[in-house]
Amino acid sequence: MTLNSKIPQGSLSEKWKSHKFKLNLVNPANKRKYDIIIVGTGLAGASAAASLAELGYNVKTFCFQDSPRSAHSIAAQGGINAAKNYRNDGDSVYRLFYDTIKGGDYRAREANVHRLAEVSVNIIDQCVAQGVPFAREYGGLLDNRSFGGAQVSRTFYAKGQTGQQLLLGAYSAMNRQVGTGKIKSYTRHEMLDLVMVNGKARGIIARDLVTGEIERHSAHAVVLCTGGYGNVFYLTTYARGSNGSAVWRAHKHGAFFGNPCFTQIHPTCIPVSGDHQSKLTLMSESLRNDGRIWVPLKQGDKRKPEDIPESERDYYLERIYPSFGNLVPRDIASRKAKEMCDQGKGVGSSGLAVYLDFAEAINRLGQHAVEARYGNLFDMYKQITGEDPYKTPMRIYPAVHYTMGGLWVDYNLMTTVPGLYACGEANFSDHGANRLGASALMQGLADGYFVLPYTIGDYLAGEERVPISTDLPEFDQAEKKVNETLQKLLSVKGKKTVHDFQKELGSIMWNHCGMARNENGLKEGIEKIKSLKQEFWSDINVPGTGEELNQNLEKAGRVADFIELGELMMQDALHRRESCGGHFREEFQTPEGEALRDDENFAYVAAWEYKGENQSEQLHKEELNYENVKLTQRSYK
């Protein structure tokens, strides 16, 4: 198969505008004759569902939570980027585009990123109209703050609850359409497989997680908005329910997987405290606006932070990157924190932490001003650690936070499976090898509100306006396959729990494919995952039955998918013999320890095709052509 990204011709600033005009349209009276399934109801899914239903399409939404309001989008804290230039500090659509391309270490499509920057300005207006309570300055204008990888203030925020407020806006818009009957909302339902009819995505097999009933749902198009797959690492900032099963099962039906090894490591997470933990907690990147990151100058210095004088502190980000200081991109801040700890300068009992200090900001602004900006984050930190960040520095350490990889999609957000779309974090399209902070919310809402509603019509305009029957043999086969898999999981009756396997997988992934990777470690990790897969299917213990609420059964299916996905991530990391963004191969770095790209051999998207059980996947390449920016070694100094 030849990858066709469908990037429009013409100048960068005109591509999206001209493309929209050339797309096929669906007559308003015909829209109600088309059915669309949306799996996942976070920012991308809820905004897409609301927009498509408002246009007149019949929409079914599916989420495994009790309510769409519980989607992991709610956990985003710091803000959402938009090129409004409210601060008159030199921002523009092109600057947001350039910062995003550079932040992703030149491994994203120019056309997609410029479109994202263009529609960012509309997102803010949309959300304000919905009543999202963005922070405002004294005069009533929307406030902005800075985020990593930019020298302008373009991040709109709602205290430390931006994701929650944006999701409530999208959820309200979605609920309005539920009330009109244009959206049928299925909560506590999990997609277990994609149904293909004549080579096109025509529906899903879902399981009612309360009753265990297996259901068939048909549609003219299927949209996956199921987020990222970072929980393959076990200890992450993701919600525990976040998983990669929907995209992985679509991958097995022919949807190529793009750049699976590109993983975001966030530098400001509360460090691991013991084996009892099942997840980690993020401290927003917005804290780096006023917090200063440092470690003791001397190795093994175990004094309390207040006992270490200024002359014996190393504010290493400010020292190494004077132009950006503490606001360097996440991948760089994370690697430098790891380097400091590897040198024996880490703090805390484990030595795997650095300080994020607000003493200077409190002295400069006053505690009341700091409370107004970050109060809920400080409260969260104190509740978790028992330490007061107003009096002593926070301790932070990098952790897995986001996946830039995902299903390969073209400019219209369609995967390599006709009729199957992927939006938000479920696709690979906009962030390259590293995502800048406050861009996840931007992409999710851009895809759902302003891209998919245009592009999906181009496909549907060529489809027959007749309902898709769930009595087709393809639905019979898909349901049979799902039941066989569930029974297989239940019948092993081994000795190890799902939790045991997920924790072991996470350890393998973090040790061999985490912040730093190398050839020998990746090869060893691949062999360990292959052995773990064999052990899983011979020694997993899933109690209960499939005809009831059974969370062990849910998790077992997801962990089985994680094991296979983890192997592909390592294969992708092994083949990419360069360092770029969050993918840091120890063999490829500059003398200063920065990521060293190989643009001659690796300036492409790696799109992997599933070839069958226990068979090597086939690599396809989408060459990345840069016509508007120059490929250079990233510098934030």
XYZ file of C-alpha atoms in Angstrom:
637
model
C 0.000 0.000 0.000
C 1.249 3.491 -0.879
C 0.666 6.101 1.798
C -1.253 9.088 0.481
C -1.269 11.923 2.992
C -3.582 14.006 0.753
C -1.735 17.188 1.661
C -3.167 19.970 -0.525
C -1.098 21.871 -3.059
C -0.449 25.595 -2.763
C 1.119 27.907 -0.213
C 1.169 26.826 3.418
C -1.238 29.531 4.560
C -3.765 28.701 1.821
C -3.763 24.885 1.968
C -6.581 24.426 4.492
C -8.751 27.173 3.049
C -8.516 25.842 -0.511
C -8.871 22.236 0.663
C -12.144 22.973 2.450
C -13.572 24.458 -0.725
C -12.645 21.385 -2.781
C -14.113 18.852 -0.347
C -17.310 17.097 -1.348
C -20.353 18.217 0.612
C -23.387 16.381 1.982
C -26.740 18.050 1.457
C -28.254 19.104 4.832
C -31.303 16.946 4.160
C -29.080 13.937 3.497
C -26.980 14.240 6.632
C -29.711 12.651 8.735
C -29.407 9.532 6.566
C -25.843 8.859 7.725
C -24.800 7.195 10.986
C -21.467 7.894 12.687
C -19.945 6.043 15.639
C -17.569 7.929 17.924
C -15.538 5.894 20.395
C -14.208 7.980 23.274
C -15.810 11.132 24.627
C -12.924 13.253 25.860
C -12.214 16.613 24.274
C -11.773 15.233 20.750
C -14.725 12.837 20.950
C -17.192 15.122 22.729
C -16.430 18.092 20.457
C -16.667 15.920 17.337
C -19.945 14.357 18.494
C -21.502 17.732 19.305
C -20.377 19.268 16.006
C -21.435 16.360 13.790
C -24.826 16.042 15.481
C -25.353 19.798 15.173
C -24.725 19.407 11.440
C -27.488 16.797 11.288
C -25.704 13.440 11.325
C -26.937 10.591 13.537
C -24.237 9.980 16.135
C -23.589 7.184 18.611
C -20.962 7.778 21.297
C -19.249 5.141 23.427
C -17.149 5.487 26.568
C -16.158 3.047 29.297
C -16.669 5.614 32.071
C -19.884 6.330 33.936
C -20.068 9.687 32.153
C -18.228 11.478 29.339
C -17.265 14.001 32.010
C -14.876 11.393 33.446
C -12.672 11.268 30.339
C -8.971 11.730 31.026
C -9.082 15.135 29.289
C -10.409 16.381 32.614
C -6.960 15.909 34.168
C -5.210 18.511 31.993
C -4.169 21.406 34.183
C -2.074 24.176 32.694
C -3.796 25.541 29.608
C -4.502 25.563 25.878
C -2.422 27.329 23.239
C -3.821 29.783 20.702
C -2.137 32.359 18.477
C -4.282 35.299 19.589
C -1.339 37.610 20.413
C -3.350 39.254 23.201
C -0.085 40.223 24.908
C 1.291 41.976 21.796
C 4.528 40.096 22.375
C 5.104 39.023 18.786
C 2.942 35.922 18.555
C 1.287 34.904 15.295
C -0.128 31.855 13.539
C 3.223 31.329 11.862
C 5.143 31.590 15.148
C 2.882 28.991 16.791
C 3.391 26.800 13.724
C 7.171 27.236 13.884
C 7.400 26.646 17.639
C 5.375 23.438 17.259
C 7.474 22.132 14.366
C 10.698 22.935 16.221
C 9.356 21.590 19.531
C 8.541 18.303 17.772
C 12.147 18.155 16.553
C 11.133 18.418 12.885
C 9.246 15.138 12.747
C 5.704 16.453 12.073
C 3.913 17.414 8.845
C 4.111 21.108 8.024
C 0.572 21.234 6.589
C -1.090 19.639 9.612
C 0.748 21.810 12.110
C -0.027 25.040 10.252
C -3.717 24.096 10.122
C -3.614 23.473 13.865
C -2.136 26.929 14.439
C -4.740 28.512 12.143
C -7.788 27.051 13.879
C -6.362 27.611 17.372
C -7.719 31.172 17.339
C -11.251 29.877 16.692
C -11.103 27.402 19.562
C -10.855 30.119 22.193
C -13.856 31.990 20.757
C -15.847 28.744 20.662
C -15.054 27.914 24.286
C -15.738 31.438 25.566
C -19.125 31.294 23.843
C -19.808 28.048 25.710
C -19.043 29.753 29.011
C -15.641 28.250 29.748
C -14.322 30.388 32.642
C -10.875 31.293 31.346
C -8.733 33.412 33.660
C -9.027 37.125 32.982
C -6.920 40.172 33.681
C -8.162 43.014 35.862
C -9.729 44.806 32.881
C -11.696 41.719 31.835
C -9.528 40.561 28.933
C -8.509 36.909 28.753
C -5.196 36.268 30.485
C -2.247 34.326 29.077
C 0.779 32.631 30.537
C 3.927 31.056 29.134
C 4.639 27.397 28.505
C 7.710 25.422 27.500
C 9.264 25.843 24.063
C 7.946 29.361 23.427
C 9.130 32.877 24.175
C 5.639 34.379 23.985
C 2.601 34.077 26.263
C -0.077 32.237 24.288
C -1.515 29.798 26.811
C -5.107 30.406 27.925
C -6.035 28.772 31.212
C -8.687 28.265 33.868
C -6.608 28.220 37.042
C -5.146 24.677 37.193
C -8.338 23.058 35.873
C -8.256 23.923 32.187
C -8.986 20.423 30.910
C -11.944 20.061 33.230
C -13.505 23.364 32.176
C -12.983 22.723 28.465
C -14.455 19.236 28.786
C -17.503 20.607 30.573
C -17.996 22.999 27.651
C -17.759 20.214 25.075
C -19.888 17.914 27.238
C -22.598 20.577 27.492
C -22.647 20.950 23.717
C -22.809 17.183 23.380
C -25.579 16.877 25.967
C -27.664 19.383 24.062
C -27.582 17.028 21.087
C -28.375 14.043 23.312
C -31.472 15.974 24.321
C -32.506 16.502 20.718
C -32.068 12.807 19.967
C -29.232 13.325 17.452
C -26.734 11.626 19.783
C -27.250 8.275 21.479
C -24.811 8.041 24.357
C -23.574 4.621 25.483
C -21.680 4.855 28.763
C -19.978 1.914 30.503
C -19.451 0.359 27.076
C -16.113 -0.747 25.669
C -15.285 -1.253 22.005
C -13.868 -4.756 21.620
C -13.446 -4.898 17.856
C -13.891 -3.031 14.607
C -16.265 -4.454 12.004
C -15.161 -4.315 8.369
C -17.564 -4.768 5.454
C -16.133 -4.861 1.931
C -12.913 -3.286 3.165
C -14.600 -0.365 4.944
C -15.174 0.392 8.617
C -18.877 -0.237 9.177
C -19.323 -0.624 12.902
C -18.028 -1.968 16.187
C -18.574 -4.797 18.618
C -19.019 -3.396 22.121
C -19.438 -4.911 25.554
C -21.803 -3.517 28.169
C -19.407 -3.433 31.108
C -22.210 -3.696 33.683
C -24.125 -6.666 32.271
C -21.425 -8.245 30.111
C -23.744 -8.240 27.096
C -22.028 -8.160 23.689
C -23.629 -5.646 21.308
C -23.404 -4.850 17.604
C -23.484 -1.266 16.356
C -23.297 -0.225 12.725
C -22.467 3.069 11.033
C -21.290 4.588 7.783
C -18.102 5.790 9.465
C -16.265 5.127 12.741
C -14.226 7.738 14.604
C -11.709 6.736 17.294
C -11.058 9.408 19.928
C -9.699 7.094 22.604
C -6.570 8.967 23.686
C -3.068 7.618 24.132
C -1.480 4.326 25.088
C 1.015 5.535 27.717
C -0.216 3.085 30.349
C 1.889 0.464 28.603
C 4.532 1.862 31.016
C 2.255 1.172 34.040
C 3.387 4.093 36.222
C 2.244 7.183 34.330
C 0.170 10.333 34.746
C -2.678 8.742 32.758
C -5.945 7.691 34.372
C -5.774 4.003 35.177
C -8.505 3.207 32.682
C -6.733 4.837 29.737
C -5.723 2.170 27.244
C -4.771 1.509 23.652
C -7.154 -1.329 22.852
C -9.392 0.497 20.365
C -6.520 1.741 18.215
C -4.634 -1.542 18.519
C -7.603 -3.627 17.392
C -8.159 -1.213 14.506
C -4.465 -1.643 13.694
C -5.052 -5.383 13.342
C -7.703 -4.623 10.709
C -5.308 -2.656 8.531
C -4.974 0.771 10.159
C -1.267 1.622 10.043
C 0.381 2.691 13.319
C 2.465 5.861 13.060
C 5.611 6.508 15.108
C 4.653 4.221 18.027
C 7.938 4.840 19.896
C 7.420 8.615 20.226
C 6.543 8.972 23.908
C 6.239 12.195 25.914
C 8.084 12.311 29.218
C 6.787 15.128 31.435
C 9.418 16.745 33.693
C 7.200 17.891 36.571
C 5.580 14.858 38.171
C 5.496 13.881 41.816
C 8.213 11.210 42.172
C 7.565 7.519 42.780
C 7.221 6.839 46.491
C 7.011 3.041 46.602
C 5.825 -0.231 45.076
C 2.289 0.404 46.316
C 1.616 3.043 43.649
C -0.554 2.374 40.620
C -0.144 5.801 38.977
C 1.717 9.101 39.209
C 0.416 12.633 39.631
C 1.305 15.507 37.342
C 2.256 18.947 38.560
C 1.331 21.332 35.743
C 3.993 22.696 33.437
C 2.531 26.132 34.204
C 4.414 25.940 37.501
C 7.629 26.432 35.546
C 6.527 30.018 34.864
C 7.382 31.007 38.439
C 9.087 27.931 39.894
C 12.855 27.589 39.595
C 14.375 24.126 39.125
C 17.607 23.278 40.940
C 19.751 20.618 42.563
C 22.625 20.867 45.063
C 25.994 21.584 43.492
C 27.607 18.742 45.444
C 26.873 15.075 44.897
C 25.099 13.307 47.724
C 24.112 16.524 49.506
C 21.268 15.402 51.794
C 20.739 18.680 53.659
C 17.273 20.178 53.752
C 16.724 22.624 50.886
C 16.444 25.605 53.225
C 19.890 24.723 54.629
C 21.561 24.879 51.208
C 22.680 28.447 50.438
C 22.221 30.022 46.995
C 25.923 29.694 46.250
C 25.672 25.906 46.590
C 22.642 25.470 44.298
C 22.705 24.646 40.580
C 19.798 26.187 38.670
C 20.877 23.999 35.803
C 18.198 24.846 33.211
C 18.852 28.559 33.645
C 22.586 27.880 33.384
C 22.488 25.643 30.306
C 19.615 27.334 28.433
C 19.754 31.048 29.344
C 17.272 32.127 26.611
C 14.473 29.772 27.711
C 15.574 28.871 31.226
C 13.020 26.765 33.087
C 10.668 26.901 30.075
C 12.609 24.634 27.726
C 10.511 21.899 26.053
C 9.512 18.875 28.081
C 11.873 16.369 26.494
C 14.905 18.553 27.245
C 13.842 19.387 30.811
C 13.186 15.690 31.477
C 16.539 14.494 30.161
C 18.445 17.117 32.131
C 16.649 16.133 35.344
C 17.645 12.519 34.716
C 21.250 13.588 34.066
C 21.406 15.495 37.355
C 20.108 12.473 39.247
C 22.451 10.123 37.376
C 25.319 12.372 38.533
C 24.305 11.826 42.159
C 22.739 15.259 42.658
C 19.158 14.027 42.992
C 17.209 14.934 46.117
C 14.792 13.132 48.404
C 15.178 9.675 49.922
C 15.355 7.961 46.533
C 17.711 10.465 44.921
C 15.370 10.475 41.922
C 13.990 14.010 42.179
C 14.944 17.651 41.669
C 13.565 20.760 43.363
C 10.908 23.085 41.936
C 11.243 26.153 44.147
C 8.771 29.047 44.537
C 10.590 31.043 47.208
C 11.757 33.712 44.759
C 8.259 34.085 43.248
C 6.653 34.368 46.687
C 9.139 37.053 47.672
C 8.629 38.908 44.390
C 4.847 38.593 43.986
C 3.591 37.773 47.438
C 2.034 34.480 48.547
C -1.471 35.696 47.710
C -0.568 36.165 44.018
C 1.045 32.732 43.859
C -2.042 31.204 45.497
C -4.279 32.884 42.899
C -2.259 31.340 40.059
C -1.499 27.883 41.379
C -3.454 27.373 44.608
C -5.245 24.153 43.679
C -1.987 22.604 42.406
C -0.203 23.486 45.640
C -3.081 21.977 47.617
C -2.909 18.790 45.572
C 0.824 18.487 46.143
C 0.432 18.974 49.898
C -2.351 16.382 50.136
C -0.249 13.786 48.312
C 3.171 14.414 49.868
C 2.361 16.012 53.222
C 4.756 18.865 52.399
C 3.806 22.539 52.061
C 5.216 23.956 48.780
C 4.756 27.495 50.085
C 7.414 26.717 52.679
C 9.630 24.092 51.044
C 10.366 23.343 47.356
C 8.366 20.714 45.502
C 10.205 17.544 44.536
C 9.615 16.502 40.934
C 10.857 13.852 38.496
C 9.979 12.957 34.874
C 7.233 10.452 34.045
C 5.336 9.209 30.991
C 2.567 11.662 30.168
C 1.481 11.498 26.487
C 2.064 9.534 23.310
C 2.827 11.394 20.100
C 2.472 8.174 18.140
C -0.927 6.811 17.152
C -2.876 5.625 14.159
C -1.527 7.048 10.918
C -4.024 9.465 9.370
C -4.052 11.551 6.217
C -4.796 15.284 6.072
C -8.510 14.467 6.412
C -7.846 12.479 9.636
C -8.760 9.186 7.930
C -6.653 6.119 8.685
C -5.546 3.614 6.050
C -8.902 1.884 6.611
C -11.620 3.617 4.536
C -14.287 5.090 6.771
C -12.161 4.884 9.934
C -10.985 8.189 11.425
C -8.766 8.965 14.415
C -8.775 12.270 16.300
C -6.833 13.815 19.167
C -4.175 11.735 20.885
C -5.409 8.603 19.098
C -3.665 9.783 15.908
C -0.034 10.644 15.282
C -0.454 13.770 13.228
C 0.507 17.065 14.826
C 3.277 16.810 17.403
C 6.203 15.035 15.781
C 8.691 13.584 18.268
C 7.755 15.848 21.198
C 4.594 17.719 22.162
C 4.813 21.240 23.486
C 2.832 21.862 26.642
C -0.774 23.114 26.251
C -0.991 21.675 22.724
C -2.906 18.475 23.548
C -6.114 20.332 24.370
C -5.582 22.475 21.293
C -5.291 19.476 18.977
C -8.205 17.565 20.489
C -10.611 20.486 20.090
C -9.210 21.475 16.698
C -9.855 17.970 15.347
C -13.319 17.724 16.866
C -14.710 21.217 16.297
C -12.943 22.462 13.185
C -11.382 19.660 11.097
C -13.391 16.414 11.186
C -16.792 18.099 10.617
C -15.464 19.296 7.256
C -13.450 16.282 6.153
C -15.773 13.412 7.075
C -18.398 14.739 4.696
C -15.989 14.302 1.800
C -16.035 10.545 2.453
C -19.721 10.194 3.318
C -20.797 12.047 0.173
C -19.711 8.984 -1.801
C -21.471 6.438 0.415
C -24.962 5.035 -0.121
C -27.599 6.606 2.111
C -29.005 3.341 3.431
C -28.686 1.908 6.955
C -25.944 -0.659 7.580
C -27.448 -3.929 8.826
C -25.931 -5.602 11.885
C -27.134 -8.953 10.532
C -24.376 -9.073 7.940
C -21.995 -12.070 8.173
C -19.110 -9.709 8.980
C -20.852 -8.785 12.237
C -21.406 -12.491 12.982
C -17.702 -13.190 12.478
C -16.579 -10.206 14.549
C -18.847 -11.095 17.461
C -17.712 -14.722 17.341
C -14.069 -13.634 17.436
C -14.721 -11.348 20.426
C -16.470 -14.113 22.378
C -13.643 -16.540 21.643
C -11.074 -14.089 22.970
C -13.057 -13.419 26.133
C -13.500 -17.135 26.791
C -9.814 -17.739 26.163
C -8.911 -15.152 28.814
C -11.351 -16.671 31.303
C -10.308 -20.277 30.661
C -6.539 -20.084 31.300
C -6.980 -20.230 35.098
C -3.317 -19.549 35.804
C -1.630 -18.179 38.906
C -0.741 -14.577 38.052
C -3.114 -11.627 38.114
C -3.646 -8.990 35.455
C -1.986 -6.510 37.788
C 1.128 -8.698 37.984
C 1.493 -8.771 34.218
C 0.851 -5.073 33.672
C 3.366 -4.122 36.340
C 5.997 -6.440 34.844
C 5.352 -5.061 31.355
C 5.679 -1.515 32.657
C 9.032 -2.302 34.218
C 10.321 -3.778 30.949
C 9.103 -0.783 28.946
C 10.532 1.849 31.317
C 13.901 0.127 31.660
C 14.386 -0.612 27.974
C 12.296 1.988 26.114
C 11.978 4.870 28.572
C 13.769 8.220 28.737
C 16.961 6.752 27.269
C 17.211 3.872 24.812
C 20.018 1.908 23.187
C 20.309 -0.944 20.726
C 21.246 -3.683 23.166
C 18.596 -2.646 25.659
C 15.853 -2.573 23.013
C 16.803 -5.996 21.665
C 16.785 -7.395 25.185
C 13.450 -5.736 25.890
C 11.857 -7.224 22.784
C 12.860 -10.734 23.870
C 11.503 -10.111 27.368
C 8.151 -8.975 25.964
C 7.925 -12.031 23.722
C 8.464 -14.260 26.764
C 5.964 -12.218 28.778
C 3.344 -12.701 26.049
C 3.765 -16.488 26.157
C 3.547 -16.457 29.939
C 0.472 -14.235 29.852
C -1.542 -16.648 27.723
C -0.487 -19.644 29.807
C -0.600 -18.265 33.353
C -3.141 -15.423 33.509
C -5.877 -15.767 36.103
C -9.119 -13.948 35.329
C -11.773 -14.802 37.932
C -15.517 -14.511 37.342
C -17.457 -14.778 34.097
C -18.128 -12.648 31.050
C -21.846 -12.288 31.812
C -21.373 -9.805 34.644
C -19.455 -6.751 35.783
C -15.896 -8.074 35.631
C -13.136 -5.490 35.774
C -10.433 -8.149 35.746
C -11.722 -9.306 32.361
C -11.733 -5.734 31.037
C -8.159 -5.154 32.178
C -6.927 -8.511 30.912
C -7.953 -7.678 27.354
C -6.261 -4.307 27.586
C -3.028 -5.718 29.004
C -2.937 -8.345 26.242
C -3.055 -5.489 23.738
C -0.435 -3.490 25.668
C 1.992 -6.416 25.480
C 1.750 -6.546 21.689
C 1.841 -2.774 21.356
C 4.883 -2.587 23.639
C 6.783 -4.909 21.333
C 5.964 -2.712 18.328
C 7.089 0.382 20.243
C 10.458 -1.226 20.851
C 10.765 -2.350 17.232
C 10.072 1.205 16.109
C 12.618 2.616 18.584
C 15.190 0.063 17.435
C 14.797 0.838 13.747
C 15.014 4.641 14.261
C 18.777 5.017 14.578
C 18.718 8.651 15.606
C 17.640 10.766 18.549
C 14.751 13.182 18.157
C 12.476 14.762 20.753
C 11.277 12.191 23.279
C 13.049 9.371 21.405
C 16.576 9.506 22.831
C 18.977 6.865 21.572
C 22.114 7.024 23.711
C 24.277 6.211 20.682
C 23.138 9.367 18.890
C 23.748 12.570 20.830
C 25.764 15.743 20.455
C 28.868 16.369 22.614
C 26.593 18.502 24.840
C 24.201 15.584 25.359
C 21.422 16.886 23.094
C 19.355 14.755 20.698
C 21.191 14.191 17.405
C 18.831 13.740 14.445
C 19.682 12.045 11.167
C 17.630 14.022 8.655
C 19.176 12.298 5.656
C 17.908 8.868 6.674
C 15.021 9.369 9.111
C 13.043 12.464 8.110
C 9.899 10.378 7.719
C 6.862 9.054 9.548
C 7.268 5.371 10.364
C 3.908 3.740 9.581
C 3.679 0.089 10.579
C 1.365 -2.480 8.976
C 0.129 -5.487 10.940
C 0.927 -8.728 9.097
C -0.526 -11.365 11.415
C -0.092 -13.069 14.769
C 3.592 -13.459 15.762
C 4.774 -12.018 12.448
C 7.031 -8.993 12.016
C 5.215 -5.826 11.047
C 5.970 -4.138 7.741
C 7.418 -0.638 7.760
C 6.032 2.009 5.404
C 7.515 5.496 5.173
C 5.843 8.846 4.663
C 8.623 11.243 3.721
C 8.449 14.603 5.479
C 9.129 17.484 3.116
C 9.985 20.814 4.713
C 9.351 23.704 2.361
C 8.816 26.510 4.882
C 11.203 25.772 7.741
C 14.859 24.839 7.676
C 15.922 21.589 9.311
C 18.396 22.637 11.983
C 19.768 21.319 15.250
C 17.362 22.479 17.951
C 18.755 25.126 20.251
C 17.052 26.714 23.245
C 20.171 28.445 24.523
